[in-house]
Amino acid sequence: MIGLYVAGNSVLHRVPAGLKLLLLAIGIFGVLLLRRPWQMGIALLAVIALYALATVPWQTAWAQLRPLVWIVVIVASFQLVFAGVDRSVMVAGALVVNVALAALLTLTTKVTAILDVCQWLLRPFRRVGLDPDRIGLMLALTIRCVPLVAGIVSEVSDARKARGVIGLRGSVVALAAPAVIRALRAADAIGESLTARGIDD
């Protein structure tokens, strides 16, 4: 659900990464303060307006939220049973709004710009032994591995469908095992590449 940068020249694309990170934090905190379903509805409309302002294709926007659908359904159902309709709407709405805002940040901001801000924020901690550059590298690898792993799972799932295994039929292990093995191989390849460049700890 972490989007890849979509090139553009919208107002949101031109906002500095540091300011966008600050606004994201404020937005997430603000959503947590909402207390009424109608307020959450306004927040959802605001997010839709931001995506429109960013001129992000709707197919791309939906791709960020599609993996979240089942999580929202499960969470909303749980809250509906144990806490009522209003609470269910608020929790599910907050989840969708916050994930959508975070995805919008990555869709309109280059990863390098986000990492530069993170490294700048971590510079004061260099005095206590933290290496901002190394942490920035770790963040870059983490962000890169999200779509990598998602792609691996998608390829394994497509292979199962090609063999006639549709939906939830068959063992979950049949999907998880090859996906994990391929992910570990990819991790080994990345590790070897880093070692070859002198980064081995």
XYZ file of C-alpha atoms in Angstrom:
201
model
C 0.000 0.000 0.000
C 3.011 2.217 -0.261
C 2.746 3.869 -3.651
C 5.536 4.492 -6.100
C 6.214 8.062 -7.169
C 3.997 9.292 -10.003
C 5.644 12.154 -11.869
C 3.589 15.301 -12.153
C 3.539 19.075 -11.855
C 0.593 19.547 -9.506
C 0.586 21.786 -6.454
C 1.121 18.755 -4.211
C 4.084 17.603 -6.286
C 5.733 21.000 -5.792
C 5.277 21.127 -2.007
C 8.613 20.383 -0.249
C 8.914 16.878 1.188
C 9.536 18.165 4.709
C 6.359 20.238 4.703
C 4.363 17.306 3.331
C 5.650 15.034 6.094
C 4.643 17.639 8.670
C 1.190 18.034 7.121
C 0.806 14.236 7.022
C 1.555 14.011 10.738
C -0.923 16.814 11.459
C -3.537 15.166 9.251
C -3.207 11.768 10.932
C -3.376 13.365 14.372
C -6.388 15.426 13.310
C -8.246 12.344 12.063
C -7.722 10.672 15.431
C -9.456 13.633 17.085
C -12.649 13.252 15.052
C -15.672 12.077 17.034
C -18.636 12.019 14.611
C -19.257 9.970 11.439
C -20.169 13.118 9.495
C -16.776 14.567 10.394
C -15.099 11.429 9.049
C -17.182 11.813 5.896
C -15.793 15.314 5.399
C -12.273 13.950 5.926
C -12.868 11.318 3.233
C -14.113 13.984 0.821
C -11.023 16.072 1.596
C -8.770 13.122 0.746
C -10.608 12.594 -2.545
C -10.134 16.291 -3.324
C -6.405 16.023 -2.582
C -6.036 13.078 -4.960
C -7.870 15.068 -7.624
C -5.607 18.059 -6.957
C -2.555 15.823 -7.311
C -3.884 14.579 -10.687
C -3.103 11.008 -9.641
C -4.887 8.515 -11.942
C -7.858 6.949 -10.192
C -6.611 3.481 -11.093
C -3.388 4.240 -9.244
C -5.261 5.659 -6.270
C -7.494 2.584 -6.067
C -4.447 0.315 -6.251
C -3.245 1.871 -2.979
C -6.481 1.083 -1.141
C -7.508 -2.212 -2.727
C -5.264 -4.365 -0.485
C -6.870 -2.599 2.485
C -10.434 -3.649 1.676
C -10.487 -6.926 3.598
C -8.723 -5.378 6.583
C -11.338 -2.613 6.677
C -14.161 -5.153 6.406
C -12.776 -7.247 9.268
C -12.061 -4.261 11.518
C -15.406 -2.623 10.764
C -17.286 -5.869 11.431
C -15.503 -6.386 14.736
C -16.238 -2.831 15.838
C -19.850 -3.125 14.670
C -20.436 -6.179 16.856
C -18.670 -4.932 19.967
C -18.904 -1.129 19.791
C -21.779 -0.142 17.515
C -22.283 1.501 14.152
C -20.724 4.890 14.918
C -17.539 3.377 16.285
C -17.309 1.007 13.330
C -17.591 3.895 10.871
C -15.021 5.975 12.752
C -12.383 3.240 13.020
C -12.771 2.050 9.436
C -12.850 5.630 8.157
C -9.729 6.610 10.091
C -7.896 3.588 8.705
C -8.826 4.435 5.116
C -8.091 8.164 5.455
C -4.697 7.702 7.115
C -3.511 5.047 4.663
C -4.741 7.146 1.735
C -2.873 10.201 3.041
C 0.342 8.213 3.509
C -0.009 6.747 0.014
C -0.600 10.213 -1.435
C 2.669 11.361 0.110
C 4.650 8.609 -1.609
C 2.774 9.087 -4.887
C 3.654 12.786 -5.057
C 7.102 12.762 -3.432
C 10.288 11.112 -4.627
C 11.679 8.541 -2.222
C 15.044 10.290 -2.287
C 13.404 13.522 -1.098
C 11.694 11.718 1.793
C 14.949 10.018 2.771
C 16.825 13.332 2.653
C 14.340 14.783 5.153
C 14.655 11.738 7.414
C 18.441 11.936 7.333
C 18.298 15.655 8.128
C 16.032 14.989 11.106
C 18.404 12.296 12.379
C 21.586 14.375 12.149
C 21.403 15.627 15.767
C 21.493 11.990 16.912
C 24.897 11.488 15.303
C 26.364 12.594 18.632
C 24.978 9.485 20.322
C 26.322 7.116 17.696
C 23.506 6.973 15.138
C 24.532 7.065 11.489
C 21.869 8.994 9.519
C 23.233 7.755 6.191
C 23.009 4.108 7.233
C 19.507 4.578 8.614
C 18.540 6.320 5.380
C 19.814 3.305 3.455
C 17.754 0.998 5.665
C 14.635 3.079 5.020
C 15.310 3.078 1.279
C 15.655 -0.705 1.260
C 12.480 -1.092 3.306
C 10.469 1.119 0.959
C 11.889 -0.673 -2.077
C 11.135 -4.108 -0.649
C 7.425 -3.420 -0.136
C 6.552 -3.422 -3.867
C 9.175 -6.140 -4.421
C 7.482 -8.535 -1.995
C 4.048 -7.554 -3.288
C 5.222 -8.378 -6.801
C 6.547 -11.757 -5.684
C 3.238 -12.650 -4.030
C 1.357 -11.524 -7.140
C 3.550 -13.664 -9.405
C 3.127 -16.732 -7.180
C -0.626 -16.154 -7.078
C -0.747 -15.852 -10.880
C 1.213 -19.094 -11.173
C -1.333 -20.850 -8.948
C -4.185 -19.508 -11.072
C -2.433 -20.800 -14.193
C -2.472 -24.252 -12.591
C -6.192 -23.964 -11.939
C -6.078 -22.991 -8.258
C -8.545 -20.122 -7.908
C -9.378 -17.983 -4.874
C -8.924 -19.596 -1.482
C -8.848 -23.160 -2.754
C -5.761 -25.134 -1.878
C -3.405 -24.746 1.028
C -2.298 -21.312 2.162
C 1.158 -22.838 2.543
C 1.159 -23.466 -1.207
C 1.077 -19.706 -1.665
C 3.173 -18.636 1.320
C 6.037 -21.134 0.967
C 7.224 -20.213 -2.553
C 6.638 -16.521 -1.857
C 8.788 -16.652 1.291
C 11.515 -18.639 -0.493
C 11.651 -16.144 -3.353
C 11.659 -13.224 -0.910
C 14.577 -14.765 0.999
C 16.487 -15.269 -2.246
C 15.886 -11.634 -3.142
C 17.107 -10.599 0.323
C 20.266 -12.685 -0.144
C 20.890 -11.033 -3.508
C 20.475 -7.577 -1.968
C 22.795 -8.542 0.897
C 25.467 -9.775 -1.504
C 25.162 -6.567 -3.505
C 25.629 -4.458 -0.370
C 28.589 -6.564 0.749
C 30.218 -6.091 -2.656
C 29.944 -2.339 -2.060
C 31.580 -2.559 1.353
C 28.399 -2.428 3.449
C 28.515 -5.661 5.411
C 27.191 -4.935 8.906
